[in-house]
Short mmCIF file of C-alpha atoms in Angstrom, two decimals:
data_model
loop_
_atom_site.label_atom_id
_atom_site.label_comp_id
_atom_site.label_asym_id
_atom_site.label_seq_id
_atom_site.Cartn_x
_atom_site.Cartn_y
_atom_site.Cartn_z
CA MET N 1 -42.99 -21.81 -8.63
CA THR N 2 -43.36 -19.57 -11.67
CA ASN N 3 -40.56 -18.31 -13.92
CA LEU N 4 -41.34 -14.78 -12.73
CA THR N 5 -40.83 -15.86 -9.11
CA LEU N 6 -37.55 -17.57 -10.00
CA ARG N 7 -36.30 -14.51 -11.88
CA SER N 8 -37.24 -12.27 -8.94
CA ARG N 9 -35.45 -14.55 -6.49
CA TRP N 10 -32.37 -14.74 -8.72
CA SER N 11 -32.31 -10.95 -9.06
CA ALA N 12 -32.48 -10.56 -5.27
CA HIS N 13 -29.68 -13.10 -4.82
CA ASP N 14 -27.56 -11.34 -7.43
CA ARG N 15 -27.96 -7.97 -5.69
CA ALA N 16 -27.03 -9.55 -2.36
CA MET N 17 -23.94 -11.24 -3.84
CA ARG N 18 -22.71 -7.86 -5.10
CA ARG N 19 -22.83 -6.32 -1.61
CA PRO N 20 -19.59 -7.68 -0.09
CA ALA N 21 -16.87 -5.03 -0.32
CA THR N 22 -13.65 -6.35 -1.83
CA PRO N 23 -10.25 -4.81 -2.66
CA VAL N 24 -9.60 -4.09 -6.34
CA SER N 25 -6.46 -5.44 -8.01
CA VAL N 26 -4.88 -5.52 -11.44
CA LEU N 27 -3.45 -8.87 -12.49
CA THR N 28 -0.59 -8.82 -14.98
CA ALA N 29 1.22 -11.49 -16.95
CA VAL N 30 3.72 -11.79 -19.78
CA HIS N 31 4.21 -14.83 -22.02
CA GLU N 32 6.39 -15.02 -25.12
CA GLY N 33 6.66 -11.22 -25.12
CA HIS N 34 2.88 -10.64 -24.87
CA GLN N 35 1.96 -8.46 -21.88
CA HIS N 36 -1.54 -8.17 -20.47
CA GLY N 37 -3.30 -6.68 -17.47
CA THR N 38 -6.86 -6.99 -16.23
CA THR N 39 -8.85 -5.60 -13.30
CA VAL N 40 -10.30 -8.07 -10.79
CA SER N 41 -12.33 -7.64 -7.64
CA THR N 42 -11.80 -11.14 -6.25
CA VAL N 43 -8.32 -11.88 -4.93
CA THR N 44 -8.19 -13.78 -1.66
CA ARG N 45 -5.66 -15.61 0.45
CA ILE N 46 -6.34 -19.34 0.26
CA SER N 47 -3.50 -20.58 2.47
CA HIS N 48 -1.13 -19.08 5.03
CA ARG N 49 1.47 -21.88 4.93
CA PRO N 50 2.31 -22.01 2.08
CA GLN N 51 1.11 -18.58 0.98
CA VAL N 52 -1.41 -19.13 -1.82
CA LEU N 53 -3.74 -16.62 -3.48
CA GLY N 54 -6.94 -17.37 -5.37
CA VAL N 55 -8.17 -15.16 -8.21
CA CYS N 56 -11.52 -15.26 -10.05
CA LEU N 57 -11.53 -14.58 -13.80
CA LYS N 58 -14.02 -14.92 -16.60
CA PRO N 59 -13.68 -18.09 -18.70
CA ASP N 60 -11.14 -17.92 -21.52
CA SER N 61 -9.65 -14.68 -20.20
CA VAL N 62 -6.46 -13.56 -21.90
CA LEU N 63 -4.79 -13.16 -18.51
CA ALA N 64 -5.53 -16.74 -17.45
CA LYS N 65 -4.16 -18.11 -20.72
CA LEU N 66 -0.95 -16.08 -20.52
CA ALA N 67 -0.46 -16.86 -16.83
CA THR N 68 -0.87 -20.59 -17.27
CA GLY N 69 1.25 -20.55 -20.43
CA GLU N 70 4.09 -18.83 -18.56
CA GLY N 71 3.33 -20.49 -15.23
CA ARG N 72 3.62 -17.10 -13.53
CA PHE N 73 1.67 -13.89 -12.93
CA ALA N 74 1.63 -10.82 -10.68
CA VAL N 75 -1.02 -9.13 -8.55
CA ASN N 76 -1.16 -5.35 -7.99
CA VAL N 77 -3.45 -4.39 -5.09
CA LEU N 78 -4.61 -0.88 -5.99
CA SER N 79 -4.65 2.12 -3.68
CA GLY N 80 -7.60 4.45 -3.28
CA GLU N 81 -5.91 6.87 -5.68
CA GLN N 82 -5.77 4.37 -8.56
CA GLY N 83 -9.36 4.30 -9.71
CA ARG N 84 -8.26 5.42 -13.16
CA LEU N 85 -6.03 2.35 -13.52
CA ALA N 86 -8.85 0.07 -12.37
CA ARG N 87 -11.15 1.45 -15.04
CA HIS N 88 -8.44 1.37 -17.71
CA PHE N 89 -7.65 -2.33 -17.20
CA ALA N 90 -11.37 -3.19 -17.06
CA GLU N 91 -12.12 -1.49 -20.38
CA SER N 92 -12.58 -4.06 -23.15
CA SER N 93 -11.62 -1.49 -25.82
CA ARG N 94 -8.14 -0.82 -24.39
CA PRO N 95 -5.14 -1.63 -26.62
CA ASP N 96 -3.76 -5.14 -26.75
CA GLY N 97 -0.35 -6.20 -25.50
CA ALA N 98 2.28 -3.75 -24.32
CA ALA N 99 0.33 -0.76 -25.71
CA GLN N 100 -2.10 -0.95 -22.79
CA PHE N 101 0.79 -0.05 -20.42
CA LEU N 102 1.91 3.04 -22.34
CA GLY N 103 2.02 6.09 -20.08
CA ILE N 104 1.74 3.94 -16.94
CA ASP N 105 4.63 3.82 -14.46
CA TRP N 106 5.65 0.20 -13.89
CA HIS N 107 8.62 -2.11 -13.58
CA PRO N 108 8.98 -5.85 -14.22
CA ALA N 109 8.54 -8.29 -11.36
CA THR N 110 11.62 -10.20 -10.28
CA TYR N 111 10.10 -13.66 -10.77
CA SER N 112 7.26 -13.41 -13.30
CA ARG N 113 8.62 -10.37 -15.19
CA ALA N 114 4.99 -9.18 -15.28
CA PRO N 115 4.34 -5.43 -14.84
CA LEU N 116 4.23 -4.16 -11.25
CA LEU N 117 2.30 -0.88 -11.13
CA HIS N 118 3.85 2.04 -9.27
CA GLY N 119 1.76 3.25 -6.32
CA ALA N 120 0.02 -0.07 -5.61
CA LEU N 121 -0.52 -1.01 -1.96
CA ALA N 122 0.93 -4.48 -2.46
CA HIS N 123 2.60 -6.57 -5.14
CA TYR N 124 2.52 -10.37 -5.26
CA ASP N 125 4.79 -12.24 -7.66
CA CYS N 126 3.23 -15.67 -8.11
CA ARG N 127 3.79 -19.15 -9.51
CA VAL N 128 0.68 -20.79 -11.00
CA ILE N 129 -0.23 -23.95 -9.10
CA GLY N 130 -3.76 -24.50 -10.38
CA ARG N 131 -6.51 -23.34 -12.72
CA TYR N 132 -10.09 -24.57 -12.25
CA GLN N 133 -13.50 -23.94 -13.77
CA VAL N 134 -16.03 -23.07 -11.05
CA GLY N 135 -19.50 -22.23 -12.34
CA ASP N 136 -19.24 -19.34 -14.79
CA HIS N 137 -15.72 -18.30 -13.69
CA GLU N 138 -12.20 -19.66 -13.65
CA VAL N 139 -10.21 -19.76 -10.42
CA LEU N 140 -6.46 -19.22 -10.76
CA LEU N 141 -4.29 -20.28 -7.83
CA GLY N 142 -0.84 -18.78 -7.30
CA ALA N 143 1.88 -19.50 -4.75
CA VAL N 144 3.45 -16.22 -3.65
CA VAL N 145 7.17 -16.16 -4.47
CA HIS N 146 7.87 -12.49 -3.74
CA ALA N 147 5.75 -9.79 -2.08
CA ASP N 148 6.07 -6.17 -0.99
CA THR N 149 3.72 -3.62 0.49
CA ALA N 150 3.23 0.14 0.93
CA GLU N 151 1.15 2.38 3.17
CA GLY N 152 -2.21 3.78 2.09
CA SER N 153 -5.91 3.10 1.82
CA PRO N 154 -7.30 0.49 -0.59
CA LEU N 155 -9.56 0.85 -3.58
CA ILE N 156 -12.78 -1.02 -2.79
CA SER N 157 -15.44 -2.52 -5.07
CA CYS N 158 -19.00 -2.73 -3.78
CA SER N 159 -22.22 -3.13 -5.76
CA GLY N 160 -20.42 -2.47 -9.04
CA GLU N 161 -18.86 0.84 -7.99
CA LEU N 162 -15.44 1.88 -6.72
CA PHE N 163 -14.89 3.52 -3.36
CA ALA N 164 -11.75 5.19 -2.04
CA GLY N 165 -11.21 6.63 1.36
CA THR N 166 -9.67 6.36 4.80
CA LEU N 167 -10.42 3.18 6.70
CA ILE N 168 -11.57 3.88 10.25
CA PRO N 169 -10.76 0.94 12.57
CA VAL N 170 -13.44 -0.52 14.82
CA ALA N 171 -12.65 -0.21 18.53
CA GLU N 172 -11.79 -3.48 20.25
CA ASN N 173 -14.61 -5.17 22.13
CA ASP N 174 -14.15 -4.30 25.82
CA GLY N 175 -16.04 -7.37 27.01
CA ARG N 176 -19.04 -5.44 28.28
CA ALA N 177 -21.08 -5.85 25.12
CA PRO N 178 -21.36 -8.77 22.70
CA LEU N 179 -19.84 -8.46 19.26
CA GLY N 180 -22.44 -7.07 16.88
CA ALA N 181 -24.18 -4.96 19.53
CA GLU N 182 -24.97 -1.33 18.78
CA PRO N 183 -22.15 1.04 19.86
CA THR N 184 -22.79 2.91 23.11
CA THR N 185 -19.86 5.31 23.10
CA GLY N 186 -21.43 7.78 20.72
CA GLY N 187 -18.37 7.68 18.47
CA PRO N 188 -18.54 7.62 14.70
CA GLU N 189 -19.29 4.37 12.93
CA PRO N 190 -16.65 2.94 10.60
CA THR N 191 -17.08 4.42 7.14
CA LEU N 192 -15.51 4.49 3.73
CA ALA N 193 -15.51 7.94 2.17
CA PRO N 194 -16.70 7.24 -1.38
CA ALA N 195 -15.17 8.65 -4.51
CA VAL N 196 -17.35 8.98 -7.59
CA LEU N 197 -15.62 6.31 -9.63
CA PRO N 198 -18.30 4.04 -11.11
CA LEU N 199 -17.37 0.95 -13.09
CA THR N 200 -20.15 0.77 -15.61
CA PRO N 201 -21.11 -2.78 -16.70
CA PRO N 202 -20.08 -2.35 -20.39
CA ALA N 203 -16.53 -1.43 -19.31
CA LYS N 204 -15.90 -4.57 -17.31
CA GLU N 205 -13.75 -7.41 -18.55
CA ASN N 206 -12.90 -9.64 -15.63
CA VAL N 207 -14.51 -7.91 -12.65
CA PRO N 208 -16.88 -10.57 -11.25
CA SER N 209 -20.31 -9.31 -10.38
#
């Protein structure tokens, strides 16, 4: 197998790995007075009982260091109207420390004291229970101590771009057709109405590709 073939296969795999649509969040932490926030596109529930979240970050990220130093962090699940915040906290040239939160409406979390962004669909106040190196990323595990939620549609990352829109639920399977079969009702297919909110590669800090 030639190097060209390997590069072509890797490129195809990379494009495929970017296809899953995931909700966009901003992680925040504060340690010894130093505040930080960063945009991530990989936050997932690892366990129901106890409630544990897993977050993917780039190695040596400021957020991971502050979170593990404090033993606490917060997760802000962004709404479809918060594309500007997602881009702001993904921009590597943004100010350091508390300056990056200037002009942004937030309040401190009860447990972690990390910034909770106003308008987010959900907030998770977490205790760090693990930090692991997996390939070219770090995985941060947090046990949820406090959580709250609001109504709205999520901000979604897919193929390196942001999408915002109304989620249209899929009708329940009526038993007459197998799951995965083509719809026969003639109704509209589930869609996400996209907003033109690209995250260009140079602006990313901790958004896994």
